[in-house]
Amino acid sequence: MSTRVHWSFPWLTALVAIVLLSQACGASALQRSAQAAQVSHALLNGAATSIDTVCDVATVEASADPATRARRCLQAAESYDLAVASLNTWVTALLVAAEDDDAVEGVRELAGPVVRQLAALADLLQTFGVDVPSVPSWLIAFAEGVAT
Amino acid sequence: MNARTITQLVAGFVLEVPDIIDTIRGADSREAAIELLKKMQQSPPRDLNIDREALQKLADEEPEA
């Protein structure tokens, strides 16, 4: 998935929202949240591969403006760490709430920070010339609206 | 958005379909969903493999314009 993730950021971010919203096939709140978390997990692994590649020290040193690029890399790393922490918090809360669908619905708002950080990562990767389309602001708002 | 970008987006999405189906099938029951969550908890997204200290030194080399 990691090599194909660049073009799919908006699509998969949309999928996180749609899966959270969907009542299709009688899926429970827990199933929908687990699926959305899994898509986010896969996106983050893809993002990690991209960051490792564009922020390799030799690559940064060889760039036209190493200092600026290094700052952006540190920003991307911070954003990635926040996204991972948000996802881990969400997954842990889902496991604690797993026996009660109402409780699972209650922790759905924890998906919001994950969506925000994924969108921020897409924008940061774009500044490195990685072929990542921006996640549209309406989609971020939609996903956050679904989450809350 | 030009035709190339649209083609890339569509191609990217189509290539993801098998992974997406696996994801949906991976949580097709409450028990499977819990297992999926436990796996994610045990194997969170990996740490970045970058040299943050060296990047910080490079970042400190000159003030941001």
PDB file of N, CA, C and O in Angstrom, chain A residues 42-111:
ATOM      1  N   ALA A  42      -3.269   2.285   7.737  1.00  0.00           N
ATOM      2  CA  ALA A  42      -2.583   2.019   6.470  1.00  0.00           C
ATOM      3  C   ALA A  42      -2.053   3.313   5.853  1.00  0.00           C
ATOM      4  O   ALA A  42      -0.940   3.362   5.317  1.00  0.00           O
ATOM      5  N   LEU A  43      -2.856   4.387   5.934  1.00  0.00           N
ATOM      6  CA  LEU A  43      -2.410   5.685   5.399  1.00  0.00           C
ATOM      7  C   LEU A  43      -1.155   6.172   6.124  1.00  0.00           C
ATOM      8  O   LEU A  43      -0.232   6.712   5.506  1.00  0.00           O
ATOM      9  N   LEU A  44      -1.114   5.984   7.443  1.00  0.00           N
ATOM     10  CA  LEU A  44       0.049   6.453   8.205  1.00  0.00           C
ATOM     11  C   LEU A  44       1.299   5.664   7.853  1.00  0.00           C
ATOM     12  O   LEU A  44       2.392   6.227   7.766  1.00  0.00           O
ATOM     13  N   ASN A  45       1.153   4.353   7.640  1.00  0.00           N
ATOM     14  CA  ASN A  45       2.328   3.574   7.238  1.00  0.00           C
ATOM     15  C   ASN A  45       2.858   4.052   5.885  1.00  0.00           C
ATOM     16  O   ASN A  45       4.068   4.121   5.664  1.00  0.00           O
ATOM     17  N   GLY A  46       1.938   4.389   4.984  1.00  0.00           N
ATOM     18  CA  GLY A  46       2.364   4.928   3.691  1.00  0.00           C
ATOM     19  C   GLY A  46       3.054   6.273   3.844  1.00  0.00           C
ATOM     20  O   GLY A  46       4.077   6.547   3.206  1.00  0.00           O
ATOM     21  N   ALA A  47       2.497   7.106   4.719  1.00  0.00           N
ATOM     22  CA  ALA A  47       3.090   8.423   4.951  1.00  0.00           C
ATOM     23  C   ALA A  47       4.491   8.283   5.540  1.00  0.00           C
ATOM     24  O   ALA A  47       5.399   9.052   5.207  1.00  0.00           O
ATOM     25  N   ALA A  48       4.683   7.283   6.417  1.00  0.00           N
ATOM     26  CA  ALA A  48       6.006   7.075   7.034  1.00  0.00           C
ATOM     27  C   ALA A  48       7.052   6.779   5.968  1.00  0.00           C
ATOM     28  O   ALA A  48       8.173   7.311   6.017  1.00  0.00           O
ATOM     29  N   THR A  49       6.685   5.953   5.002  1.00  0.00           N
ATOM     30  CA  THR A  49       7.622   5.624   3.920  1.00  0.00           C
ATOM     31  C   THR A  49       7.987   6.883   3.131  1.00  0.00           C
ATOM     32  O   THR A  49       9.151   7.106   2.784  1.00  0.00           O
ATOM     33  N   SER A  50       6.981   7.715   2.858  1.00  0.00           N
ATOM     34  CA  SER A  50       7.243   8.951   2.112  1.00  0.00           C
ATOM     35  C   SER A  50       8.165   9.880   2.896  1.00  0.00           C
ATOM     36  O   SER A  50       9.120  10.436   2.348  1.00  0.00           O
ATOM     37  N   ILE A  51       7.891  10.044   4.197  1.00  0.00           N
ATOM     38  CA  ILE A  51       8.707  10.958   5.014  1.00  0.00           C
ATOM     39  C   ILE A  51      10.147  10.443   5.106  1.00  0.00           C
ATOM     40  O   ILE A  51      11.108  11.211   4.978  1.00  0.00           O
ATOM     41  N   ASP A  52      10.290   9.133   5.324  1.00  0.00           N
ATOM     42  CA  ASP A  52      11.645   8.559   5.389  1.00  0.00           C
ATOM     43  C   ASP A  52      12.434   8.858   4.110  1.00  0.00           C
ATOM     44  O   ASP A  52      13.629   9.142   4.147  1.00  0.00           O
ATOM     45  N   THR A  53      11.735   8.794   2.980  1.00  0.00           N
ATOM     46  CA  THR A  53      12.415   8.993   1.694  1.00  0.00           C
ATOM     47  C   THR A  53      12.798  10.453   1.488  1.00  0.00           C
ATOM     48  O   THR A  53      13.952  10.756   1.167  1.00  0.00           O
ATOM     49  N   VAL A  54      11.849  11.358   1.681  1.00  0.00           N
ATOM     50  CA  VAL A  54      12.122  12.770   1.358  1.00  0.00           C
ATOM     51  C   VAL A  54      12.914  13.474   2.462  1.00  0.00           C
ATOM     52  O   VAL A  54      13.457  14.555   2.228  1.00  0.00           O
ATOM     53  N   CYS A  55      12.995  12.855   3.664  1.00  0.00           N
ATOM     54  CA  CYS A  55      13.698  13.503   4.769  1.00  0.00           C
ATOM     55  C   CYS A  55      14.993  12.778   5.141  1.00  0.00           C
ATOM     56  O   CYS A  55      15.535  13.005   6.227  1.00  0.00           O
ATOM     57  N   ASP A  56      15.455  11.926   4.275  1.00  0.00           N
ATOM     58  CA  ASP A  56      16.776  11.334   4.468  1.00  0.00           C
ATOM     59  C   ASP A  56      17.806  12.479   4.501  1.00  0.00           C
ATOM     60  O   ASP A  56      17.725  13.415   3.686  1.00  0.00           O
ATOM     61  N   VAL A  57      18.749  12.429   5.436  1.00  0.00           N
ATOM     62  CA  VAL A  57      19.675  13.554   5.636  1.00  0.00           C
ATOM     63  C   VAL A  57      20.444  13.893   4.359  1.00  0.00           C
ATOM     64  O   VAL A  57      20.598  15.074   3.999  1.00  0.00           O
ATOM     65  N   ALA A  58      20.899  12.873   3.649  1.00  0.00           N
ATOM     66  CA  ALA A  58      21.654  13.120   2.410  1.00  0.00           C
ATOM     67  C   ALA A  58      20.773  13.834   1.377  1.00  0.00           C
ATOM     68  O   ALA A  58      21.240  14.752   0.680  1.00  0.00           O
ATOM     69  N   THR A  59      19.513  13.448   1.326  1.00  0.00           N
ATOM     70  CA  THR A  59      18.585  14.085   0.379  1.00  0.00           C
ATOM     71  C   THR A  59      18.354  15.538   0.773  1.00  0.00           C
ATOM     72  O   THR A  59      18.314  16.430  -0.081  1.00  0.00           O
ATOM     73  N   VAL A  60      18.210  15.766   2.071  1.00  0.00           N
ATOM     74  CA  VAL A  60      17.971  17.135   2.553  1.00  0.00           C
ATOM     75  C   VAL A  60      19.197  18.011   2.275  1.00  0.00           C
ATOM     76  O   VAL A  60      19.074  19.148   1.798  1.00  0.00           O
ATOM     77  N   GLU A  61      20.397  17.461   2.549  1.00  0.00           N
ATOM     78  CA  GLU A  61      21.627  18.230   2.326  1.00  0.00           C
ATOM     79  C   GLU A  61      21.819  18.578   0.852  1.00  0.00           C
ATOM     80  O   GLU A  61      22.377  19.620   0.516  1.00  0.00           O
ATOM     81  N   ALA A  62      21.341  17.698  -0.012  1.00  0.00           N
ATOM     82  CA  ALA A  62      21.519  17.914  -1.456  1.00  0.00           C
ATOM     83  C   ALA A  62      20.457  18.839  -2.040  1.00  0.00           C
ATOM     84  O   ALA A  62      20.533  19.196  -3.223  1.00  0.00           O
ATOM     85  N   SER A  63      19.493  19.220  -1.230  1.00  0.00           N
ATOM     86  CA  SER A  63      18.409  20.066  -1.753  1.00  0.00           C
ATOM     87  C   SER A  63      18.872  21.510  -1.905  1.00  0.00           C
ATOM     88  O   SER A  63      19.928  21.899  -1.395  1.00  0.00           O
ATOM     89  N   ALA A  64      18.076  22.315  -2.582  1.00  0.00           N
ATOM     90  CA  ALA A  64      18.457  23.703  -2.855  1.00  0.00           C
ATOM     91  C   ALA A  64      18.536  24.530  -1.573  1.00  0.00           C
ATOM     92  O   ALA A  64      19.377  25.425  -1.461  1.00  0.00           O
ATOM     93  N   ASP A  65      17.689  24.235  -0.619  1.00  0.00           N
ATOM     94  CA  ASP A  65      17.662  24.998   0.635  1.00  0.00           C
ATOM     95  C   ASP A  65      17.554  24.013   1.806  1.00  0.00           C
ATOM     96  O   ASP A  65      16.460  23.764   2.331  1.00  0.00           O
ATOM     97  N   PRO A  66      18.694  23.439   2.221  1.00  0.00           N
ATOM     98  CA  PRO A  66      18.666  22.389   3.245  1.00  0.00           C
ATOM     99  C   PRO A  66      18.005  22.817   4.561  1.00  0.00           C
ATOM    100  O   PRO A  66      17.288  22.025   5.177  1.00  0.00           O
ATOM    101  N   ALA A  67      18.258  24.052   4.990  1.00  0.00           N
ATOM    102  CA  ALA A  67      17.712  24.475   6.290  1.00  0.00           C
ATOM    103  C   ALA A  67      16.187  24.489   6.273  1.00  0.00           C
ATOM    104  O   ALA A  67      15.541  23.987   7.192  1.00  0.00           O
ATOM    105  N   THR A  68      15.632  25.056   5.207  1.00  0.00           N
ATOM    106  CA  THR A  68      14.168  25.111   5.113  1.00  0.00           C
ATOM    107  C   THR A  68      13.588  23.708   4.997  1.00  0.00           C
ATOM    108  O   THR A  68      12.590  23.372   5.646  1.00  0.00           O
ATOM    109  N   ARG A  69      14.238  22.895   4.186  1.00  0.00           N
ATOM    110  CA  ARG A  69      13.734  21.532   4.011  1.00  0.00           C
ATOM    111  C   ARG A  69      13.815  20.753   5.327  1.00  0.00           C
ATOM    112  O   ARG A  69      12.910  19.991   5.665  1.00  0.00           O
ATOM    113  N   ALA A  70      14.899  20.948   6.065  1.00  0.00           N
ATOM    114  CA  ALA A  70      15.037  20.258   7.356  1.00  0.00           C
ATOM    115  C   ALA A  70      13.929  20.691   8.313  1.00  0.00           C
ATOM    116  O   ALA A  70      13.368  19.863   9.040  1.00  0.00           O
ATOM    117  N   ARG A  71      13.602  21.981   8.301  1.00  0.00           N
ATOM    118  CA  ARG A  71      12.506  22.458   9.172  1.00  0.00           C
ATOM    119  C   ARG A  71      11.184  21.796   8.789  1.00  0.00           C
ATOM    120  O   ARG A  71      10.399  21.394   9.643  1.00  0.00           O
ATOM    121  N   ARG A  72      10.941  21.709   7.487  1.00  0.00           N
ATOM    122  CA  ARG A  72       9.694  21.066   7.030  1.00  0.00           C
ATOM    123  C   ARG A  72       9.661  19.582   7.413  1.00  0.00           C
ATOM    124  O   ARG A  72       8.619  19.043   7.757  1.00  0.00           O
ATOM    125  N   CYS A  73      10.835  18.950   7.342  1.00  0.00           N
ATOM    126  CA  CYS A  73      10.903  17.536   7.732  1.00  0.00           C
ATOM    127  C   CYS A  73      10.561  17.370   9.208  1.00  0.00           C
ATOM    128  O   CYS A  73       9.825  16.453   9.590  1.00  0.00           O
ATOM    129  N   LEU A  74      11.091  18.275  10.028  1.00  0.00           N
ATOM    130  CA  LEU A  74      10.791  18.184  11.462  1.00  0.00           C
ATOM    131  C   LEU A  74       9.309  18.443  11.723  1.00  0.00           C
ATOM    132  O   LEU A  74       8.702  17.817  12.595  1.00  0.00           O
ATOM    133  N   GLN A  75       8.718  19.355  10.938  1.00  0.00           N
ATOM    134  CA  GLN A  75       7.268  19.599  11.040  1.00  0.00           C
ATOM    135  C   GLN A  75       6.488  18.344  10.666  1.00  0.00           C
ATOM    136  O   GLN A  75       5.522  17.971  11.328  1.00  0.00           O
ATOM    137  N   ALA A  76       6.905  17.725   9.567  1.00  0.00           N
ATOM    138  CA  ALA A  76       6.217  16.515   9.102  1.00  0.00           C
ATOM    139  C   ALA A  76       6.335  15.408  10.144  1.00  0.00           C
ATOM    140  O   ALA A  76       5.362  14.688  10.409  1.00  0.00           O
ATOM    141  N   ALA A  77       7.523  15.296  10.757  1.00  0.00           N
ATOM    142  CA  ALA A  77       7.720  14.260  11.775  1.00  0.00           C
ATOM    143  C   ALA A  77       6.820  14.516  12.980  1.00  0.00           C
ATOM    144  O   ALA A  77       6.222  13.590  13.537  1.00  0.00           O
ATOM    145  N   GLU A  78       6.708  15.794  13.360  1.00  0.00           N
ATOM    146  CA  GLU A  78       5.849  16.140  14.494  1.00  0.00           C
ATOM    147  C   GLU A  78       4.386  15.825  14.182  1.00  0.00           C
ATOM    148  O   GLU A  78       3.653  15.269  15.005  1.00  0.00           O
ATOM    149  N   SER A  79       3.974  16.167  12.961  1.00  0.00           N
ATOM    150  CA  SER A  79       2.599  15.913  12.544  1.00  0.00           C
ATOM    151  C   SER A  79       2.328  14.403  12.508  1.00  0.00           C
ATOM    152  O   SER A  79       1.268  13.933  12.936  1.00  0.00           O
ATOM    153  N   TYR A  80       3.299  13.655  12.009  1.00  0.00           N
ATOM    154  CA  TYR A  80       3.161  12.196  11.956  1.00  0.00           C
ATOM    155  C   TYR A  80       3.019  11.626  13.373  1.00  0.00           C
ATOM    156  O   TYR A  80       2.136  10.805  13.638  1.00  0.00           O
ATOM    157  N   ASP A  81       3.891  12.082  14.285  1.00  0.00           N
ATOM    158  CA  ASP A  81       3.834  11.579  15.669  1.00  0.00           C
ATOM    159  C   ASP A  81       2.479  11.885  16.305  1.00  0.00           C
ATOM    160  O   ASP A  81       1.915  11.064  17.034  1.00  0.00           O
ATOM    161  N   LEU A  82       1.956  13.090  16.036  1.00  0.00           N
ATOM    162  CA  LEU A  82       0.643  13.456  16.580  1.00  0.00           C
ATOM    163  C   LEU A  82      -0.449  12.560  16.011  1.00  0.00           C
ATOM    164  O   LEU A  82      -1.365  12.136  16.729  1.00  0.00           O
ATOM    165  N   ALA A  83      -0.364  12.284  14.710  1.00  0.00           N
ATOM    166  CA  ALA A  83      -1.365  11.424  14.067  1.00  0.00           C
ATOM    167  C   ALA A  83      -1.326  10.020  14.660  1.00  0.00           C
ATOM    168  O   ALA A  83      -2.373   9.431  14.943  1.00  0.00           O
ATOM    169  N   VAL A  84      -0.118   9.500  14.864  1.00  0.00           N
ATOM    170  CA  VAL A  84       0.020   8.158  15.442  1.00  0.00           C
ATOM    171  C   VAL A  84      -0.532   8.135  16.870  1.00  0.00           C
ATOM    172  O   VAL A  84      -1.277   7.220  17.254  1.00  0.00           O
ATOM    173  N   ALA A  85      -0.198   9.162  17.649  1.00  0.00           N
ATOM    174  CA  ALA A  85      -0.695   9.226  19.031  1.00  0.00           C
ATOM    175  C   ALA A  85      -2.221   9.306  19.041  1.00  0.00           C
ATOM    176  O   ALA A  85      -2.885   8.653  19.864  1.00  0.00           O
ATOM    177  N   SER A  86      -2.796  10.095  18.111  1.00  0.00           N
ATOM    178  CA  SER A  86      -4.256  10.226  18.039  1.00  0.00           C
ATOM    179  C   SER A  86      -4.887   8.884  17.690  1.00  0.00           C
ATOM    180  O   SER A  86      -5.910   8.494  18.267  1.00  0.00           O
ATOM    181  N   LEU A  87      -4.286   8.188  16.728  1.00  0.00           N
ATOM    182  CA  LEU A  87      -4.829   6.883  16.314  1.00  0.00           C
ATOM    183  C   LEU A  87      -4.739   5.880  17.474  1.00  0.00           C
ATOM    184  O   LEU A  87      -5.695   5.152  17.754  1.00  0.00           O
ATOM    185  N   ASN A  88      -3.596   5.876  18.160  1.00  0.00           N
ATOM    186  CA  ASN A  88      -3.436   4.935  19.276  1.00  0.00           C
ATOM    187  C   ASN A  88      -4.466   5.204  20.381  1.00  0.00           C
ATOM    188  O   ASN A  88      -5.024   4.269  20.971  1.00  0.00           O
ATOM    189  N   THR A  89      -4.716   6.493  20.644  1.00  0.00           N
ATOM    190  CA  THR A  89      -5.724   6.846  21.656  1.00  0.00           C
ATOM    191  C   THR A  89      -7.102   6.345  21.238  1.00  0.00           C
ATOM    192  O   THR A  89      -7.855   5.784  22.046  1.00  0.00           O
ATOM    193  N   TRP A  90      -7.417   6.540  19.953  1.00  0.00           N
ATOM    194  CA  TRP A  90      -8.716   6.114  19.413  1.00  0.00           C
ATOM    195  C   TRP A  90      -8.877   4.593  19.526  1.00  0.00           C
ATOM    196  O   TRP A  90      -9.904   4.090  20.009  1.00  0.00           O
ATOM    197  N   VAL A  91      -7.849   3.858  19.100  1.00  0.00           N
ATOM    198  CA  VAL A  91      -7.910   2.391  19.112  1.00  0.00           C
ATOM    199  C   VAL A  91      -8.058   1.873  20.549  1.00  0.00           C
ATOM    200  O   VAL A  91      -8.875   0.991  20.835  1.00  0.00           O
ATOM    201  N   THR A  92      -7.290   2.441  21.467  1.00  0.00           N
ATOM    202  CA  THR A  92      -7.372   2.010  22.864  1.00  0.00           C
ATOM    203  C   THR A  92      -8.761   2.275  23.438  1.00  0.00           C
ATOM    204  O   THR A  92      -9.352   1.416  24.108  1.00  0.00           O
ATOM    205  N   ALA A  93      -9.308   3.449  23.126  1.00  0.00           N
ATOM    206  CA  ALA A  93     -10.644   3.790  23.623  1.00  0.00           C
ATOM    207  C   ALA A  93     -11.699   2.851  23.030  1.00  0.00           C
ATOM    208  O   ALA A  93     -12.643   2.453  23.722  1.00  0.00           O
ATOM    209  N   LEU A  94     -11.535   2.482  21.764  1.00  0.00           N
ATOM    210  CA  LEU A  94     -12.487   1.565  21.128  1.00  0.00           C
ATOM    211  C   LEU A  94     -12.451   0.194  21.810  1.00  0.00           C
ATOM    212  O   LEU A  94     -13.495  -0.423  22.033  1.00  0.00           O
ATOM    213  N   LEU A  95     -11.268  -0.262  22.154  1.00  0.00           N
ATOM    214  CA  LEU A  95     -11.162  -1.563  22.818  1.00  0.00           C
ATOM    215  C   LEU A  95     -11.800  -1.526  24.203  1.00  0.00           C
ATOM    216  O   LEU A  95     -12.466  -2.483  24.617  1.00  0.00           O
ATOM    217  N   VAL A  96     -11.621  -0.414  24.901  1.00  0.00           N
ATOM    218  CA  VAL A  96     -12.228  -0.283  26.233  1.00  0.00           C
ATOM    219  C   VAL A  96     -13.751  -0.281  26.119  1.00  0.00           C
ATOM    220  O   VAL A  96     -14.459  -0.874  26.946  1.00  0.00           O
ATOM    221  N   ALA A  97     -14.254   0.358  25.037  1.00  0.00           N
ATOM    222  CA  ALA A  97     -15.706   0.514  24.873  1.00  0.00           C
ATOM    223  C   ALA A  97     -16.343  -0.624  24.069  1.00  0.00           C
ATOM    224  O   ALA A  97     -17.555  -0.619  23.849  1.00  0.00           O
ATOM    225  N   ALA A  98     -15.557  -1.608  23.684  1.00  0.00           N
ATOM    226  CA  ALA A  98     -15.989  -2.579  22.662  1.00  0.00           C
ATOM    227  C   ALA A  98     -17.272  -3.328  22.990  1.00  0.00           C
ATOM    228  O   ALA A  98     -17.997  -3.728  22.094  1.00  0.00           O
ATOM    229  N   GLU A  99     -17.573  -3.509  24.256  1.00  0.00           N
ATOM    230  CA  GLU A  99     -18.732  -4.334  24.615  1.00  0.00           C
ATOM    231  C   GLU A  99     -20.049  -3.574  24.537  1.00  0.00           C
ATOM    232  O   GLU A  99     -21.113  -4.164  24.684  1.00  0.00           O
ATOM    233  N   ASP A 100     -19.972  -2.264  24.320  1.00  0.00           N
ATOM    234  CA  ASP A 100     -21.192  -1.456  24.377  1.00  0.00           C
ATOM    235  C   ASP A 100     -21.225  -0.504  23.180  1.00  0.00           C
ATOM    236  O   ASP A 100     -20.421   0.416  23.099  1.00  0.00           O
ATOM    237  N   ASP A 101     -22.184  -0.716  22.238  1.00  0.00           N
ATOM    238  CA  ASP A 101     -22.248   0.098  21.026  1.00  0.00           C
ATOM    239  C   ASP A 101     -22.433   1.587  21.329  1.00  0.00           C
ATOM    240  O   ASP A 101     -21.891   2.440  20.632  1.00  0.00           O
ATOM    241  N   ASP A 102     -23.202   1.895  22.382  1.00  0.00           N
ATOM    242  CA  ASP A 102     -23.387   3.306  22.737  1.00  0.00           C
ATOM    243  C   ASP A 102     -22.059   3.926  23.167  1.00  0.00           C
ATOM    244  O   ASP A 102     -21.746   5.071  22.832  1.00  0.00           O
ATOM    245  N   ALA A 103     -21.280   3.149  23.899  1.00  0.00           N
ATOM    246  CA  ALA A 103     -19.964   3.640  24.333  1.00  0.00           C
ATOM    247  C   ALA A 103     -19.037   3.827  23.132  1.00  0.00           C
ATOM    248  O   ALA A 103     -18.258   4.787  23.076  1.00  0.00           O
ATOM    249  N   VAL A 104     -19.138   2.917  22.148  1.00  0.00           N
ATOM    250  CA  VAL A 104     -18.315   3.036  20.941  1.00  0.00           C
ATOM    251  C   VAL A 104     -18.682   4.315  20.194  1.00  0.00           C
ATOM    252  O   VAL A 104     -17.806   5.063  19.743  1.00  0.00           O
ATOM    253  N   GLU A 105     -19.989   4.586  20.087  1.00  0.00           N
ATOM    254  CA  GLU A 105     -20.423   5.842  19.447  1.00  0.00           C
ATOM    255  C   GLU A 105     -19.856   7.035  20.206  1.00  0.00           C
ATOM    256  O   GLU A 105     -19.501   8.046  19.633  1.00  0.00           O
ATOM    257  N   GLY A 106     -19.759   6.881  21.521  1.00  0.00           N
ATOM    258  CA  GLY A 106     -19.271   7.973  22.368  1.00  0.00           C
ATOM    259  C   GLY A 106     -17.815   8.334  22.102  1.00  0.00           C
ATOM    260  O   GLY A 106     -17.422   9.492  22.300  1.00  0.00           O
ATOM    261  N   VAL A 107     -17.032   7.362  21.678  1.00  0.00           N
ATOM    262  CA  VAL A 107     -15.603   7.664  21.444  1.00  0.00           C
ATOM    263  C   VAL A 107     -15.330   7.970  19.967  1.00  0.00           C
ATOM    264  O   VAL A 107     -14.176   8.158  19.577  1.00  0.00           O
ATOM    265  N   ARG A 108     -16.389   8.048  19.159  1.00  0.00           N
ATOM    266  CA  ARG A 108     -16.195   8.305  17.729  1.00  0.00           C
ATOM    267  C   ARG A 108     -15.531   9.664  17.476  1.00  0.00           C
ATOM    268  O   ARG A 108     -14.812   9.833  16.494  1.00  0.00           O
ATOM    269  N   GLU A 109     -15.746  10.601  18.396  1.00  0.00           N
ATOM    270  CA  GLU A 109     -15.141  11.929  18.196  1.00  0.00           C
ATOM    271  C   GLU A 109     -13.613  11.881  18.200  1.00  0.00           C
ATOM    272  O   GLU A 109     -12.961  12.801  17.710  1.00  0.00           O
ATOM    273  N   LEU A 110     -13.051  10.791  18.727  1.00  0.00           N
ATOM    274  CA  LEU A 110     -11.590  10.670  18.721  1.00  0.00           C
ATOM    275  C   LEU A 110     -11.048  10.455  17.303  1.00  0.00           C
ATOM    276  O   LEU A 110      -9.835  10.523  17.079  1.00  0.00           O
ATOM    277  N   ALA A 111     -11.935  10.180  16.341  1.00  0.00           N
ATOM    278  CA  ALA A 111     -11.505  10.070  14.937  1.00  0.00           C
ATOM    279  C   ALA A 111     -11.150  11.443  14.367  1.00  0.00           C
ATOM    280  O   ALA A 111     -10.340  11.542  13.432  1.00  0.00           O
TER     281      ALA A 111
END
